[in-house]
CSV table of C-alpha atoms in Angstrom, one decimal:
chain,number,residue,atom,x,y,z
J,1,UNK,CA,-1.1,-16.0,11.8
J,2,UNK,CA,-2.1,-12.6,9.7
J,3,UNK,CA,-5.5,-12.6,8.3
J,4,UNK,CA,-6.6,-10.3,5.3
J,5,UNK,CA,-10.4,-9.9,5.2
J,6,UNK,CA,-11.1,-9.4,1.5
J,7,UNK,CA,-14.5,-7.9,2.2
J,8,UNK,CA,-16.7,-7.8,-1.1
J,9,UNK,CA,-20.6,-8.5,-2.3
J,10,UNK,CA,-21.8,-11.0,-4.1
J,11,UNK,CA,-21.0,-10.3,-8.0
J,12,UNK,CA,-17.5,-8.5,-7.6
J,13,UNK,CA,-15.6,-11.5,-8.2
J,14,UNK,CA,-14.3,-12.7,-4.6
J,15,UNK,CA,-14.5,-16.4,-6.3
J,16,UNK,CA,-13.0,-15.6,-9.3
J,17,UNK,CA,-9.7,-14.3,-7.7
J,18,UNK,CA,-9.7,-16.7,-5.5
J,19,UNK,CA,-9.2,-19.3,-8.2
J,20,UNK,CA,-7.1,-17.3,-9.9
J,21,UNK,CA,-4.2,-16.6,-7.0
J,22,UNK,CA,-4.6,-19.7,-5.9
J,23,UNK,CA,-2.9,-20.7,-8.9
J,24,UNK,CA,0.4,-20.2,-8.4
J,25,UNK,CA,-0.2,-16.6,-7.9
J,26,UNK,CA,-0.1,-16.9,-3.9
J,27,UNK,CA,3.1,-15.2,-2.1
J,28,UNK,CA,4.8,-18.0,0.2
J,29,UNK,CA,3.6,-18.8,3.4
J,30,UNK,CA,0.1,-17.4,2.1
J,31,UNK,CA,-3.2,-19.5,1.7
J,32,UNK,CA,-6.5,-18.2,0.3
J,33,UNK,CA,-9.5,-19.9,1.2
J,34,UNK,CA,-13.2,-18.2,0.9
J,35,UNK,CA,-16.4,-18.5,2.9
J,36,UNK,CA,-17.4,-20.6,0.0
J,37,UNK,CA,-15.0,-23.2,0.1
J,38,UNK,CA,-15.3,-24.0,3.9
J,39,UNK,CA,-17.9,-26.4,3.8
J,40,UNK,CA,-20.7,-24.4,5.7
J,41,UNK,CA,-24.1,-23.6,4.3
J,42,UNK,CA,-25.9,-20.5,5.1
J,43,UNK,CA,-29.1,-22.4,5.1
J,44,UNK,CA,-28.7,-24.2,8.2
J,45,UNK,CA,-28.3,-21.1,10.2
J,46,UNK,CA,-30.6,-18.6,8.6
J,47,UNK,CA,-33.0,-17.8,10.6
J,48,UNK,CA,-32.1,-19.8,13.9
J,49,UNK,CA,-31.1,-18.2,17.1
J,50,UNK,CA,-26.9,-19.1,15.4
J,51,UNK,CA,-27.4,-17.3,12.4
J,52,UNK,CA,-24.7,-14.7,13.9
J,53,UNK,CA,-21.9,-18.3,14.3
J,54,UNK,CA,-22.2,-18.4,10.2
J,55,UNK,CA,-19.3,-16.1,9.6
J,56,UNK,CA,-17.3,-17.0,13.2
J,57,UNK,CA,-17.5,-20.5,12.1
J,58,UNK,CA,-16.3,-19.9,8.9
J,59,UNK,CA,-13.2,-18.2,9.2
J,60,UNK,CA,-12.6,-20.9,12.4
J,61,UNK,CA,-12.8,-23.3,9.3
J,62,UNK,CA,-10.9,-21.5,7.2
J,63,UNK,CA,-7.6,-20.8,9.7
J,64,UNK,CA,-7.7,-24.7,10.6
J,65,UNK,CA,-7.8,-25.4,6.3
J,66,UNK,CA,-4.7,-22.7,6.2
J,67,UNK,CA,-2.6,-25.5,8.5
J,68,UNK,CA,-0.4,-22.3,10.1
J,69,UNK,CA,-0.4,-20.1,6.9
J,70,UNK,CA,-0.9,-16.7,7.1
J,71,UNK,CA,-4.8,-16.7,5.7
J,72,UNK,CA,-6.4,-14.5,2.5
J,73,UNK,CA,-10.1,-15.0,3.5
J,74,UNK,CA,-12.4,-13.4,0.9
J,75,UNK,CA,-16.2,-13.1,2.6
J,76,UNK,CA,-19.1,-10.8,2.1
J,77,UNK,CA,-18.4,-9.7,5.7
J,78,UNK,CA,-17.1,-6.3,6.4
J,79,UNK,CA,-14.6,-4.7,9.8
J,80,UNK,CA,-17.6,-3.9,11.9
J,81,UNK,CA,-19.3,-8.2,11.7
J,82,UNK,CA,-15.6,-9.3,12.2
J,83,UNK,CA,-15.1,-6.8,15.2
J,84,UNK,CA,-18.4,-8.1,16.8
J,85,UNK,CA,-17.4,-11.7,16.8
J,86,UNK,CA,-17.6,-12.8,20.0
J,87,UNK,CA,-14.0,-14.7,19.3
J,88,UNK,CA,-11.2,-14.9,16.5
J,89,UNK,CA,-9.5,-17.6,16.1
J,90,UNK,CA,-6.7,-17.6,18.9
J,91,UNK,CA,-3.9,-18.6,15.7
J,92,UNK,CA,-4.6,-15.2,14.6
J,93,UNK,CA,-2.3,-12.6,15.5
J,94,UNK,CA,-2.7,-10.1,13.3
J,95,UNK,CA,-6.0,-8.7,11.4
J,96,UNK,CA,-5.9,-6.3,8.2
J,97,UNK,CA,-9.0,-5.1,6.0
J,98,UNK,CA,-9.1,-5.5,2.3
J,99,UNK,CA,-11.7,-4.3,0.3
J,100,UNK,CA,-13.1,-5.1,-3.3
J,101,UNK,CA,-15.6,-3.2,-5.2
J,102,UNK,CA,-17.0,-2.5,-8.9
J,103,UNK,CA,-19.5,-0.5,-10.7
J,104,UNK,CA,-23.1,-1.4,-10.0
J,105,UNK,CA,-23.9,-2.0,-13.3
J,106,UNK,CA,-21.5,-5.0,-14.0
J,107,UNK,CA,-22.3,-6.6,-10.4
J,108,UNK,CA,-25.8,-6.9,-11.7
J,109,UNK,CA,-24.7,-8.1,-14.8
J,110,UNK,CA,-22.6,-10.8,-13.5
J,111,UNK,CA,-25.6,-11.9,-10.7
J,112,UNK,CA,-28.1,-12.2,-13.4
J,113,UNK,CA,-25.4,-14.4,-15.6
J,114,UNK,CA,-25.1,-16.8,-12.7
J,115,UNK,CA,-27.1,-20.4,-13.3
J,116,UNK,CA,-30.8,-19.8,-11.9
J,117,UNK,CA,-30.0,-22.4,-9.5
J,118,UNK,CA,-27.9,-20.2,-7.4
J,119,UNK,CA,-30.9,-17.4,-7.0
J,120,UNK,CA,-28.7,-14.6,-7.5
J,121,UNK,CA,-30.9,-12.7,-10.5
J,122,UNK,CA,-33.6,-11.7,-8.5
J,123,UNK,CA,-34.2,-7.9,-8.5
J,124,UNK,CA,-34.3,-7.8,-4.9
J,125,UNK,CA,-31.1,-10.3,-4.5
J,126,UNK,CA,-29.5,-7.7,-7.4
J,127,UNK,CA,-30.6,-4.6,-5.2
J,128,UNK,CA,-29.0,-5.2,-1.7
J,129,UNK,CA,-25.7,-6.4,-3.0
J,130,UNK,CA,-25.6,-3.1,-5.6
J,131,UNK,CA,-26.3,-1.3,-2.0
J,132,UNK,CA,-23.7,-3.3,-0.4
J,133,UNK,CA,-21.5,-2.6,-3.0
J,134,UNK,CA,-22.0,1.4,-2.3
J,135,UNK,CA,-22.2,0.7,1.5
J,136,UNK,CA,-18.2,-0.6,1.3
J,137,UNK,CA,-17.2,2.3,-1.6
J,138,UNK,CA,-18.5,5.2,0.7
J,139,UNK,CA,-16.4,3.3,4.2
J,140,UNK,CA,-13.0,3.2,2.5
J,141,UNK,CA,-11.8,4.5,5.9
J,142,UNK,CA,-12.4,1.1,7.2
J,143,UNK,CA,-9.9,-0.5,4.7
J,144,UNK,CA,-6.7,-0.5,4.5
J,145,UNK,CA,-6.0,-1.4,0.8
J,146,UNK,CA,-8.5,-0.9,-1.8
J,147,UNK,CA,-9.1,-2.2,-4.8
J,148,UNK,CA,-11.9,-1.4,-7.7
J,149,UNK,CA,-12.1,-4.6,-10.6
J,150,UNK,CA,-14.3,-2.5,-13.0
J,151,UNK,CA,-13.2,-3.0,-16.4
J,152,UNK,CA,-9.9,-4.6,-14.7
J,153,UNK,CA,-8.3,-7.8,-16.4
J,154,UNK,CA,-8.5,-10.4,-13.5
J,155,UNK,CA,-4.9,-11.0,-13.1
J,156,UNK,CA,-4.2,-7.0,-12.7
J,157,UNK,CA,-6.5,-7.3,-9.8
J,158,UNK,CA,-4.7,-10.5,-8.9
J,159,UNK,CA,-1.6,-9.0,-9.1
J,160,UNK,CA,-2.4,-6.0,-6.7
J,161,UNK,CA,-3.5,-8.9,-4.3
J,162,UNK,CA,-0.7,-10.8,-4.2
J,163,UNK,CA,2.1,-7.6,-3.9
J,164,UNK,CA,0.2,-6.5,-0.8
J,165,UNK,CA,0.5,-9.3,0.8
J,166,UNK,CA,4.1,-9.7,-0.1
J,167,UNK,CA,4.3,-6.4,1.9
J,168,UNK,CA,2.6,-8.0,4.3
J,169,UNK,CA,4.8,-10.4,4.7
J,170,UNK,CA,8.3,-8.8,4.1
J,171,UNK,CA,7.8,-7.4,7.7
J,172,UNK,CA,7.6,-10.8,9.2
J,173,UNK,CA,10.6,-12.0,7.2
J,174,UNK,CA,12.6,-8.8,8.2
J,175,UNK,CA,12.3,-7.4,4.5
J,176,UNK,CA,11.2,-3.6,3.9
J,177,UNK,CA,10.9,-1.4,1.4
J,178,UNK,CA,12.6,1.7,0.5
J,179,UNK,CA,10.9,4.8,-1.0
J,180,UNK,CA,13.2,6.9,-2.2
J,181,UNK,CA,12.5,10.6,-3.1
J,182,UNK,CA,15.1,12.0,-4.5
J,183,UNK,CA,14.4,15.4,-6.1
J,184,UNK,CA,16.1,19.5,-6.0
J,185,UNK,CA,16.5,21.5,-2.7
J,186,UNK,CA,13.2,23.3,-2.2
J,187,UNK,CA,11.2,21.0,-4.4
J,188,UNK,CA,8.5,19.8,-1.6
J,189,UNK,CA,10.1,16.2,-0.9
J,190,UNK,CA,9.1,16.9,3.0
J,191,UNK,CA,5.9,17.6,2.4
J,192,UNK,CA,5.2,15.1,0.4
J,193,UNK,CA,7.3,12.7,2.5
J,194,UNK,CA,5.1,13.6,5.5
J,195,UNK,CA,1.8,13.1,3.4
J,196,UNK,CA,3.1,10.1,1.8
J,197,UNK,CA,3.2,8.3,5.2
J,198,UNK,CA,0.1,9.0,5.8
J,199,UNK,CA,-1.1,7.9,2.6
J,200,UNK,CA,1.2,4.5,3.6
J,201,UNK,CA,-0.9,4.0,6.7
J,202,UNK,CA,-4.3,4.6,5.5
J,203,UNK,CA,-4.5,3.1,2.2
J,204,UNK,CA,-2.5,0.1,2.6
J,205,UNK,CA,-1.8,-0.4,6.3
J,206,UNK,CA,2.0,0.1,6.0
J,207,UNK,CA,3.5,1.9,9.2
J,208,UNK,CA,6.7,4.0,8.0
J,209,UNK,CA,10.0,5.9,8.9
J,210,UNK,CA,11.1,9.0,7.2
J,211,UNK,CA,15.0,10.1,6.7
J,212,UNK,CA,15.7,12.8,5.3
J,213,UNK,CA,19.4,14.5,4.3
J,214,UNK,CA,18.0,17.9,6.2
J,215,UNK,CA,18.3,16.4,9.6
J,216,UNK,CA,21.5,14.9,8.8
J,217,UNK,CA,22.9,17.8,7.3
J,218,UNK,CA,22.1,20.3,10.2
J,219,UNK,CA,24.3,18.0,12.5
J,220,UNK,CA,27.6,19.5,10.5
J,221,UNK,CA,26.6,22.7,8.8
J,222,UNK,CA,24.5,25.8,9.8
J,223,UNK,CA,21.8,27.2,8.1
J,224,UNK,CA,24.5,30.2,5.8
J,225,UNK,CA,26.8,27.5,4.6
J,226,UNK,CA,27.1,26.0,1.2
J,227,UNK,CA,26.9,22.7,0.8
J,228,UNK,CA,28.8,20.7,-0.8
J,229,UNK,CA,28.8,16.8,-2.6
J,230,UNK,CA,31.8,15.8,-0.5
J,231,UNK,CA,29.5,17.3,2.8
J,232,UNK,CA,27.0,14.9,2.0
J,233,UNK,CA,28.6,12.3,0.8
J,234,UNK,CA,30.5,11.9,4.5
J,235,UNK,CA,26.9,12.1,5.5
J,236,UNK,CA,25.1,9.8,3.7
J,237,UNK,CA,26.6,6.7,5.2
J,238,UNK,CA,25.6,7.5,8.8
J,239,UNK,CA,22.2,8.3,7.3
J,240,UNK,CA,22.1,4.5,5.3
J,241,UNK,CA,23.2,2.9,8.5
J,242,UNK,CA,20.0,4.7,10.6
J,243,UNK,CA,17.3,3.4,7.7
J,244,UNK,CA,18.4,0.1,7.4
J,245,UNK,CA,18.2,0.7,11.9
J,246,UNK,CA,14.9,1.6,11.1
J,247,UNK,CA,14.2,-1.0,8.7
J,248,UNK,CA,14.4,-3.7,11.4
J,249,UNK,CA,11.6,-2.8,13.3
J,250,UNK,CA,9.6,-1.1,10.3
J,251,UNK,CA,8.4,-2.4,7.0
J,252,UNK,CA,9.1,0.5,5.2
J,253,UNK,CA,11.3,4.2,5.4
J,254,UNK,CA,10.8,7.0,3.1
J,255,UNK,CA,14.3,8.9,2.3
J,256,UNK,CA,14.3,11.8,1.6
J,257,UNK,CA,17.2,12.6,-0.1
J,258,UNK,CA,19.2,15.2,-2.6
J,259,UNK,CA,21.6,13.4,-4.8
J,260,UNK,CA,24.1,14.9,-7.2
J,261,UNK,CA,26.7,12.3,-8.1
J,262,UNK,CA,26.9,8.8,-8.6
J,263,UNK,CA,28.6,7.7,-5.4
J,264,UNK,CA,26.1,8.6,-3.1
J,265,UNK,CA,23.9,7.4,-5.3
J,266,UNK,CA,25.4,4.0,-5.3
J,267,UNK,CA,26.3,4.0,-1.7
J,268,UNK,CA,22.3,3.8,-1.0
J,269,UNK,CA,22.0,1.9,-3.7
J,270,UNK,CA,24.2,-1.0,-2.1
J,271,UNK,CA,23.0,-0.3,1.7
J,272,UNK,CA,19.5,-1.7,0.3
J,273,UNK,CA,19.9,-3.9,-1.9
J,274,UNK,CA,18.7,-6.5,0.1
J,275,UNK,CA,15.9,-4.4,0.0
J,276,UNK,CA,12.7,-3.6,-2.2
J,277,UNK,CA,13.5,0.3,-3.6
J,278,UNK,CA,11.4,2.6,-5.1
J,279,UNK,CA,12.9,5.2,-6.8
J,280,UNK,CA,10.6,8.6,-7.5
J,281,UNK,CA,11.8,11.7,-8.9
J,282,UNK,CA,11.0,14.9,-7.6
J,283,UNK,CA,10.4,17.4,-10.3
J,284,UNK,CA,9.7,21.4,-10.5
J,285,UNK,CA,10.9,23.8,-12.7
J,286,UNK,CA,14.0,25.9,-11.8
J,287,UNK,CA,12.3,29.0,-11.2
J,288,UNK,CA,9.6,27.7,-8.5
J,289,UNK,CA,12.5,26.3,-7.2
J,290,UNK,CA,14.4,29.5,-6.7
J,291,UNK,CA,11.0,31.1,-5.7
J,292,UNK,CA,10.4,28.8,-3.1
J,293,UNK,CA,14.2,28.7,-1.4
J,294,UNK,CA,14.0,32.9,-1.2
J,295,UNK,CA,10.6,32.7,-0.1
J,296,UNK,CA,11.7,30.0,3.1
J,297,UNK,CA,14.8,32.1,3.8
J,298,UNK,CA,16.1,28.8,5.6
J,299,UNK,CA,18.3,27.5,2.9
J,300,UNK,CA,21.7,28.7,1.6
J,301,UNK,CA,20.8,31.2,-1.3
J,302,UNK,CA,22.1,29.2,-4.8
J,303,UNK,CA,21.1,25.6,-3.2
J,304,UNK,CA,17.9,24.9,-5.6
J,305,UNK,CA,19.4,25.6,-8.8
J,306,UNK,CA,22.6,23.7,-7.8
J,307,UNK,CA,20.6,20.9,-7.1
J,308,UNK,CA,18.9,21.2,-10.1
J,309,UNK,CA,21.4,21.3,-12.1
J,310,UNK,CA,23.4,18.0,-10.8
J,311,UNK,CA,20.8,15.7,-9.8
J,312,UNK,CA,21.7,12.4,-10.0
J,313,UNK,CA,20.5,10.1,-11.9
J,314,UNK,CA,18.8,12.1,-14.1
J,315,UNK,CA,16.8,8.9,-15.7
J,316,UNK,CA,16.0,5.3,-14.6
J,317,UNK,CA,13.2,5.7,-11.7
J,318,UNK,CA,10.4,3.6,-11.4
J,319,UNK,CA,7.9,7.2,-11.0
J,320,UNK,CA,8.8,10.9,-11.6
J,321,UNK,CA,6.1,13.8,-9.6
J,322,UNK,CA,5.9,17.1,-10.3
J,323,UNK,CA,4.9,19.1,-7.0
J,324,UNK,CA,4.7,21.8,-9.6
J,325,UNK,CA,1.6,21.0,-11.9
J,326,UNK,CA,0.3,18.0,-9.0
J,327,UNK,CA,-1.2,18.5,-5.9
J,328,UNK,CA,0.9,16.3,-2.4
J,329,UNK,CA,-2.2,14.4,-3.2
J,330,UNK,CA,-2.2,13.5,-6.7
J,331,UNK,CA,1.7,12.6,-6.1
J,332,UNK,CA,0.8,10.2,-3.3
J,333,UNK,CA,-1.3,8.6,-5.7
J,334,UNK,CA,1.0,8.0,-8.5
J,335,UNK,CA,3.6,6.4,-5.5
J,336,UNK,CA,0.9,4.1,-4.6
J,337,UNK,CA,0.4,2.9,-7.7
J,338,UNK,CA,3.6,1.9,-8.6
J,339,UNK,CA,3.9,0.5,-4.9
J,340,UNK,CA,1.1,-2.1,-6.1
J,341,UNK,CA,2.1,-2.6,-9.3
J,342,UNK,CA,5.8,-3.6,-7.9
């Protein structure tokens, strides 16, 4: 069984999203089921010498209410009170950290609208969950997917929710996804391929594979020779046979690729369709490109602005970057985005 902690305080909505992807909204093989709904009041274990068993019974609860579902549990608890459990569940397999947050002002708003009889509008009630609240914004490390509801429409939030744990579970159905950049010789796709994975593995706890056409390339031609579509087009298969390889042991494989005709581009194209693909073009304007390819002295003089010139396709991606006017960074961020909005 996988278990997503949705860590959040009290006020950010854990309740509200629960009811909301639990209908219909859950991917299969999923169930969500919160502290609240297990059946265990706080009340009979503050203060005793088991005040510490609240949680640990709780998600025991909650896995036996999943009945061998992979489990969405949304708590107040954080990593560090799950790692000092004295025991998990021994269903549980696999552990990922989720995290939900939102301005301070609208989680006091939302405490003080709850009915009196819940005793959530109390300044001092108000205060520790507003420092909470900062306490999981400034520990994003411990998280690996992240998400802010301020001014968010519940189902966006929702949404996000359910596509990561779709993600989740691709790589237990032997799914994967596909990133493809596909941008001009000396545009910064392997920078931003290596930053992206990194990116993958902090923010949303995806492990990946990179390909790239370079690697391939070098195998037949040396650093001098021009290269031409037909080159990597007898290329490119051997290169979509080694990321769907790769796709069997890992959920996801960035490709860093330079396409200029429709063939190759459809021979990729029908190696993954099985698969989820993310197309992103790689943009930068001619002359940085040229700039950039004298100023490496490791490509074949003329290969930018060929590149350039014959991309293919030149429309119809789900996200265009410019390494030009955005930092590797700021590119990352645009990827993820469409990643969760997928």
């Amino acid at each position: 069984m996988k278990l997503v902690l949705l860590s959040a305080a009290c006020g950010v909505g854990k309740t509200t999203v629960q009811n909301a992807i639990n209908q219909g909204k859950l991917p299969d093989g999923w169930a969500c089921i919160g502290s609240d709904e297990v059946g265990l009041n706080w009340w009979d274990y503050a203060g005793t010498d088991h005040e510490h068993k609240y949680a640990e019974d709780g998600l025991a609860r909650a896995t036996e209410m999943a009945q061998g579902k992979n489990l969405l549990f949304p708590a107040c608890i954080n990593p560090d009170n799950l790692r000092a459990m004295q025991s998990l569940p021994a269903c549980i397999t696999e552990v990922y950290f989720a995290v939900m947050t939102c301005s301070d002002e609208q989680i006091a708003a939302r405490l003080l609208a709850r009915p009196p009889e819940r005793m959530c509008g109390s300044p001092e009630f108000i205060a520790s969950q507003v420092a909470y609240n900062d306490w999981l914004r400034t520990h994003t490390e411990k998280f690996t997917f992240r998400i802010d509801n301020t001014d968010q429409a519940v189902d966006k939030t929702v949404d996000e929710i359910a596509n990561y744990l779709c993600r989740l579970g691709d790589d237990q159905k032997g799914g994967g996804q596909v990133i493809l950049l596909n941008g001009p010789s000396s545009s910064g796709k392997s920078t931003l391929s290596k930053e992206l994975q990194a990116f993958l593995r902090e923010r949303m706890g995806m492990e990946s594979a990179i390909v790239s056409i370079d690697d391939f390339m070098s195998k037949i031609l040396g650093v001098d020779e021009s290269i031409y579509e037909d080159d990597v087009y007898e290329i490119s298969g051997e290169m979509c046979s080694e990321i769907l390889r790769l796709l069997a042991s890992t959920p996801c494989v960035i490709v860093d690729h330079v396409i200029t005709s429709e063939r190759i581009y459809s021979q990729l194209s029908d190696a993954v369709r099985t698969k989820k693909l993310l197309r992103v073009r790689i943009e930068c304007p001619l002359e940085v490109l040229v700039a950039r390819e004298k100023a490496r002295g490791n490509r074949c003089a003329g290969s930018a602005e060929s590149s350039y010139t014959y991309l293919y396709p030149k429309q119809g991606y789900d996200a265009c970057v410019n390494t030009h006017t955005m930092t590797t960074a700021q590119c990352c961020e645009v990827i993820l985005e469409k990643l969760k909005g997928e």
